[in-house]
Short mmCIF file of C-alpha atoms in Angstrom, two decimals:
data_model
loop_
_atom_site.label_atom_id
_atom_site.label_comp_id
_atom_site.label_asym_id
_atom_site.label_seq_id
_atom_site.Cartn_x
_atom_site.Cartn_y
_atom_site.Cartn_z
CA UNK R 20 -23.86 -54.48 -18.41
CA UNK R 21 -22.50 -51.41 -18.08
CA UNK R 22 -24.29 -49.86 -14.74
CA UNK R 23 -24.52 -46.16 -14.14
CA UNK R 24 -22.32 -44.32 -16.78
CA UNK R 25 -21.69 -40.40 -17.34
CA UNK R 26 -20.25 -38.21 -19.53
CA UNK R 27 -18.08 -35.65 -19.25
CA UNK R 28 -15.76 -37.03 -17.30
CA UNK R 29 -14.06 -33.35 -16.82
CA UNK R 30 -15.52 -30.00 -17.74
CA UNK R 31 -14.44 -26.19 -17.22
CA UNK R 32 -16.84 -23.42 -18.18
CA UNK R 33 -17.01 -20.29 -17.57
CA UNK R 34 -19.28 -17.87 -15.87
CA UNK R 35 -22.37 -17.71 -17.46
CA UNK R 36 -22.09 -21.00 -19.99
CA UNK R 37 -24.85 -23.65 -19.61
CA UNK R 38 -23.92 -27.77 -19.96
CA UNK R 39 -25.41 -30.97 -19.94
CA UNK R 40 -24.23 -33.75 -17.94
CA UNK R 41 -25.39 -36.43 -19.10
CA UNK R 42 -26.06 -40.04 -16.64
CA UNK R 43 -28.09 -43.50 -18.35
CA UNK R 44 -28.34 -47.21 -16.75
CA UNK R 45 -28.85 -50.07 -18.14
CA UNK R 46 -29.92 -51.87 -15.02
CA UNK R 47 -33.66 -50.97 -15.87
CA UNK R 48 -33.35 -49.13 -12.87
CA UNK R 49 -37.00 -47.09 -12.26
CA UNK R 50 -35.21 -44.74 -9.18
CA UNK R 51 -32.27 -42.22 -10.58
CA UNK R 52 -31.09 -39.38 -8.56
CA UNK R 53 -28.37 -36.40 -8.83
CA UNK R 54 -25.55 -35.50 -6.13
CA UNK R 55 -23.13 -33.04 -5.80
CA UNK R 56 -19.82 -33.84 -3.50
CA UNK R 57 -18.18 -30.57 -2.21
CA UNK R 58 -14.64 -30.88 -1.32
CA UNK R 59 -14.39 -33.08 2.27
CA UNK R 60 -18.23 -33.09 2.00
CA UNK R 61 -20.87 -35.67 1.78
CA UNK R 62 -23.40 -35.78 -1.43
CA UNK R 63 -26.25 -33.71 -1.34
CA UNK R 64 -29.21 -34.25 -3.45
CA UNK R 65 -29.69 -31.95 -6.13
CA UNK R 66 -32.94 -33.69 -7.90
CA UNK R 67 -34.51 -36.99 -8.05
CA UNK R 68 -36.38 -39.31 -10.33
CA UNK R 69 -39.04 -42.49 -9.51
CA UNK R 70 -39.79 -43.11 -13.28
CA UNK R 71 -39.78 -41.58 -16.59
CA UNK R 72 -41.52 -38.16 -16.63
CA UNK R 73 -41.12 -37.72 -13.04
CA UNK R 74 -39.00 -35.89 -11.49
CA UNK R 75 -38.66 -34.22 -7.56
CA UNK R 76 -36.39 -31.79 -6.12
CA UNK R 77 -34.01 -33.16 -3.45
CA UNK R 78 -31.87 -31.09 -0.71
CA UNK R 79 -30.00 -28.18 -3.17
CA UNK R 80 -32.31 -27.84 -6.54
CA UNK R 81 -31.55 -24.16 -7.39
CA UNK R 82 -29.52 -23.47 -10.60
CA UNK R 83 -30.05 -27.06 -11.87
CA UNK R 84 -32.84 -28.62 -13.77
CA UNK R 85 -33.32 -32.43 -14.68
CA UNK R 86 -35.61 -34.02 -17.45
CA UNK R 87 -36.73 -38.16 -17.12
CA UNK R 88 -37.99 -38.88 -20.78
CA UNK R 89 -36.81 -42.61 -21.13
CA UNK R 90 -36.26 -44.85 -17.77
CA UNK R 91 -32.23 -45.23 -18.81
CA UNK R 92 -31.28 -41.07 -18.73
CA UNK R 93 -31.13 -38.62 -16.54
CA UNK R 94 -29.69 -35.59 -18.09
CA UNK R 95 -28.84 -32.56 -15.67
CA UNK R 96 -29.19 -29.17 -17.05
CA UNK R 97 -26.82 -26.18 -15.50
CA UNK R 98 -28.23 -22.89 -16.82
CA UNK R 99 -25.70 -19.85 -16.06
CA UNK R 100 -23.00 -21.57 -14.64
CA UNK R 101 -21.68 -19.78 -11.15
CA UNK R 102 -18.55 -20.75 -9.37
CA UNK R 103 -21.08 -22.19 -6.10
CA UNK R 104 -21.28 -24.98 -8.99
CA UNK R 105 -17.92 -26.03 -9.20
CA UNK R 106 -18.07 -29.69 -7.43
CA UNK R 107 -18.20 -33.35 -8.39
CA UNK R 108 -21.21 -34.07 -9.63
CA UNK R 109 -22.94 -38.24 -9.35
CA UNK R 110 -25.63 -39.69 -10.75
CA UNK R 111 -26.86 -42.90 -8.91
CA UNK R 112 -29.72 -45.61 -9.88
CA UNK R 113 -31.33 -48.22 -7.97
CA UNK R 114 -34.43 -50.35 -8.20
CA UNK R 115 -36.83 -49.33 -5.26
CA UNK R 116 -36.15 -47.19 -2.35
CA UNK R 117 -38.95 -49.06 -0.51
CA UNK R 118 -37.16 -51.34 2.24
CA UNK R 119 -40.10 -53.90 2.56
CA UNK R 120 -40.10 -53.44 -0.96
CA UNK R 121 -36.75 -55.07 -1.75
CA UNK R 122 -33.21 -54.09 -3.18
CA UNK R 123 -32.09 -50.38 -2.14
CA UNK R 124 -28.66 -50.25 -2.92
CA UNK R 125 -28.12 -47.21 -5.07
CA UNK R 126 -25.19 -47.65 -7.88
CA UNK R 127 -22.91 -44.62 -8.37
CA UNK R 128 -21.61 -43.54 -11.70
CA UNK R 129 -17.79 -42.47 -11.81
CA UNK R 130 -18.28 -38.60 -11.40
CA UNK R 131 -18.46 -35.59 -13.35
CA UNK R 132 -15.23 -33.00 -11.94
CA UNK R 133 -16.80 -29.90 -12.81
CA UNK R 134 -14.99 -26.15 -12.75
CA UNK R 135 -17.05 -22.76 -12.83
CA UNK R 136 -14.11 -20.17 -13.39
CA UNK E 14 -35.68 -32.47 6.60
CA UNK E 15 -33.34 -35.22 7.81
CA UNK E 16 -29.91 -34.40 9.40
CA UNK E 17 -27.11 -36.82 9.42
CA UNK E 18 -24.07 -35.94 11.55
CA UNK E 19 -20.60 -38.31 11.36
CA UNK E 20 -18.17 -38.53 13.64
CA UNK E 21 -15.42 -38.53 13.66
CA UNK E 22 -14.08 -36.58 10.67
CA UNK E 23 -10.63 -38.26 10.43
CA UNK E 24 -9.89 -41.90 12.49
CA UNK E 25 -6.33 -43.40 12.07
CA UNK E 26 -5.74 -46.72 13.46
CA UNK E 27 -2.86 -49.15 13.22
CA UNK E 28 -3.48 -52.25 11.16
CA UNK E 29 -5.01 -54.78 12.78
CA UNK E 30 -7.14 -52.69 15.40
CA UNK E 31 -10.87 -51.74 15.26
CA UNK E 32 -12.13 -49.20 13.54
CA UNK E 33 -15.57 -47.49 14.54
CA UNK E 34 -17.22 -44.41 13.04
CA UNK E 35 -20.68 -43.37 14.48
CA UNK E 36 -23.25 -41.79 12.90
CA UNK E 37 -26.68 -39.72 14.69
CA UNK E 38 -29.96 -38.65 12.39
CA UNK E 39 -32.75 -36.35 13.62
CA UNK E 40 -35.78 -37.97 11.05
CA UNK E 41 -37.72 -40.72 13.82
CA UNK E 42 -39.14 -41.81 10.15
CA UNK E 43 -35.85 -42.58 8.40
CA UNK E 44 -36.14 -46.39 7.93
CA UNK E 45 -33.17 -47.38 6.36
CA UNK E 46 -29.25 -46.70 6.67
CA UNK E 47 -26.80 -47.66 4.15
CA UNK E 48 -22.89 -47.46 4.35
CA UNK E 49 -20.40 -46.03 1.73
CA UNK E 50 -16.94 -46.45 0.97
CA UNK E 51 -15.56 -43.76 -1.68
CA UNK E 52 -11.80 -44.61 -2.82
CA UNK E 53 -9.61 -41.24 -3.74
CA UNK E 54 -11.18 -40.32 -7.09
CA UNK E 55 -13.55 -43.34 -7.23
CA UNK E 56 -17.59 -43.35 -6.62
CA UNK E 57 -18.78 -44.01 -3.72
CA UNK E 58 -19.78 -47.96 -2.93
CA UNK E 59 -22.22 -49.16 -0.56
CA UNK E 60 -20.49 -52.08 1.82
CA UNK E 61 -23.16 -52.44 4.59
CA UNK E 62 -26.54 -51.51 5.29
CA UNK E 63 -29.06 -52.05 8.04
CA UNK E 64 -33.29 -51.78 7.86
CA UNK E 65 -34.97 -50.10 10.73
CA UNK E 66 -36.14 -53.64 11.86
CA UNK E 67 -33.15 -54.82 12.49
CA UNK E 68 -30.45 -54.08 15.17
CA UNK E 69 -27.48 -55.34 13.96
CA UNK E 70 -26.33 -56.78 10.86
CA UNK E 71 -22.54 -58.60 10.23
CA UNK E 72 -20.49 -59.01 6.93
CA UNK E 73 -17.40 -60.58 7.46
CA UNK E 74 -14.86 -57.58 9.35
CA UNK E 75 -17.68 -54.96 9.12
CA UNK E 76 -20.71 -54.80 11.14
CA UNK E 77 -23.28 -52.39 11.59
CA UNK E 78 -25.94 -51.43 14.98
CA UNK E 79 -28.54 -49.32 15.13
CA UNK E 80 -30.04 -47.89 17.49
CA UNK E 81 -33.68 -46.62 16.64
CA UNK E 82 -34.74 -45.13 20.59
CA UNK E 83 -31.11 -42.92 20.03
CA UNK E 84 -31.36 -42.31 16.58
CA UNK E 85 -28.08 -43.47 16.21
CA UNK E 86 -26.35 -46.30 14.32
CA UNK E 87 -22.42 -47.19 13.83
CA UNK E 88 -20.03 -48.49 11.60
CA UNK E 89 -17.32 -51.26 13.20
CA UNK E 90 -14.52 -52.47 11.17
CA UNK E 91 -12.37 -55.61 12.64
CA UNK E 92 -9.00 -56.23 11.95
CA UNK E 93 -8.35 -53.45 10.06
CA UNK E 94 -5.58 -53.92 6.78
CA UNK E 95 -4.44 -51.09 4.57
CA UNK E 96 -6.87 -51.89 1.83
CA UNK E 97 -9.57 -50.16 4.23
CA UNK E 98 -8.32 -46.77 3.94
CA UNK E 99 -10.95 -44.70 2.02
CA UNK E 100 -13.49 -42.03 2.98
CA UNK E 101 -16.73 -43.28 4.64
CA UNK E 102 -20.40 -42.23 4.28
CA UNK E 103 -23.12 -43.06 6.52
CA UNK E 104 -26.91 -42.27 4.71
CA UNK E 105 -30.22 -42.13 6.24
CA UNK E 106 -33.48 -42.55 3.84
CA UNK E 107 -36.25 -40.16 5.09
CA UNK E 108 -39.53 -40.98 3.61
CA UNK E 109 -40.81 -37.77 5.25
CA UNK E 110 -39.99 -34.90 2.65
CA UNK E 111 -39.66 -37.27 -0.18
CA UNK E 112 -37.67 -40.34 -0.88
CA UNK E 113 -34.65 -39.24 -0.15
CA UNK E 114 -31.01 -40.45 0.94
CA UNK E 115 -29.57 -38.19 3.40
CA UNK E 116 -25.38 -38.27 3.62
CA UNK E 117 -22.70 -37.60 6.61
CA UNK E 118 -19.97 -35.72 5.82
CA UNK E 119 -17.36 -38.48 5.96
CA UNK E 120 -14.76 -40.11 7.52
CA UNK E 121 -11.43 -40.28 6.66
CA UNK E 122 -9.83 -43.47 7.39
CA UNK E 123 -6.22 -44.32 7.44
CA UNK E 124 -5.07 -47.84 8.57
CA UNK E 125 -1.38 -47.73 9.36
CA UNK E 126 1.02 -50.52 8.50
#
């Protein structure tokens, strides 16, 4: 059981460049989300998922763009990268968000260090 | 939308004393308030949480209280040890523009030896 994994671990692009960052569970999670961590910062939401081919927009959607095709990934899409982009970026899973509904802990991957020069 | 304020920013506390970072939220609807320790480099891991139902909740040296009439709720950490320092996170979940986990900023926490 490998929990919330993504890939890269690092990345540098430059102006303009578009990546992938790529996040899957195995936890048969149905709730996946997508923060960002500014230096000395708390996460902000960037977009959100309750199942496969559903997806919301969360707190700071603009110049990102997610796809849910299978319930284990949650790819997020950066189309003409900008410096505002460099950050941390963390994908996190969990099983409901409902409290009367049961479990809410969300799972964290490690991180994605991204840098926009 | 939901805003989560954290205070304070930095705490530094000799091992051994109390620690006790308080968070406020704005959203009367947010229902449910988890707790996050983040490690230098590491992800963020949730150590405590509390439903809106509940007032208080204890794990071992950590306890949480909310208080739903202030819209506040706190993080206490007993006899601190070295191990604790990290960065904490208090959350909020808003139902009310989405499901959605709102963060703090963070504390910094240093426990001296």
């Amino acid at each position: 059981n490998a929990g919330v994994t993504q890939t890269p671990k690092f990345r540098i692009l430059k102006i303009g460049q578009s990546m992938t960052l790529q996040c899957a569970q195995d936890m048969n999670h149905n709730y996946m989300y997508w923060y960002r961590q500014d230096p000395g910062m708390g996460l902000k939401l960037i977009y959100y998922s309750v199942g496969a081919g559903i997806t919301d927009k969360g707190e700071v959607p603009n110049g990102y763009n997610v796809s849910r095709s299978t319930t284990e990934d949650f790819p997020l899409r950066l189309e003409l990268a900008a410096p505002s982009q460099t950050s941390v970026y963390f994908c996190a899973s969990s099983y409901s968000l409902s409290p009367g509904q049961g479990y809410n802990e969300q799972f964290f991957g490690p991180g994605t260090r991204l840098t926009v020069l | 939308g939901e805003n989560v304020e954290q205070h304070p920013s930095t705490l530094s506390v000799q091992e051994g004393d109390s620690a006790v970072i308080k968070c406020t939220y704005s959203d009367s609807a947010s229902n449910y308030f988890p707790w996050y320790k983040q490690e230098l480099g590491k992800r963020p891991q949730l150590i405590i949480d509390i439903r809106s139902n509940v007032g208080e909740k204890k794990d071992q040296r950590i306890a949480v209280t909310l208080n739903k009439t202030a819209k506040h709720f706190s993080l206490h950490i007993t006899e601190t040890q070295p191990e604790d320092s990290a960065v904490y996170f208090c959350a909020a979940f808003s139902t009310n523009t989405g499901n959605q986990f709102y963060f703090g900023t963070g504390t910094s926490l240093t426990v001296i030896p």
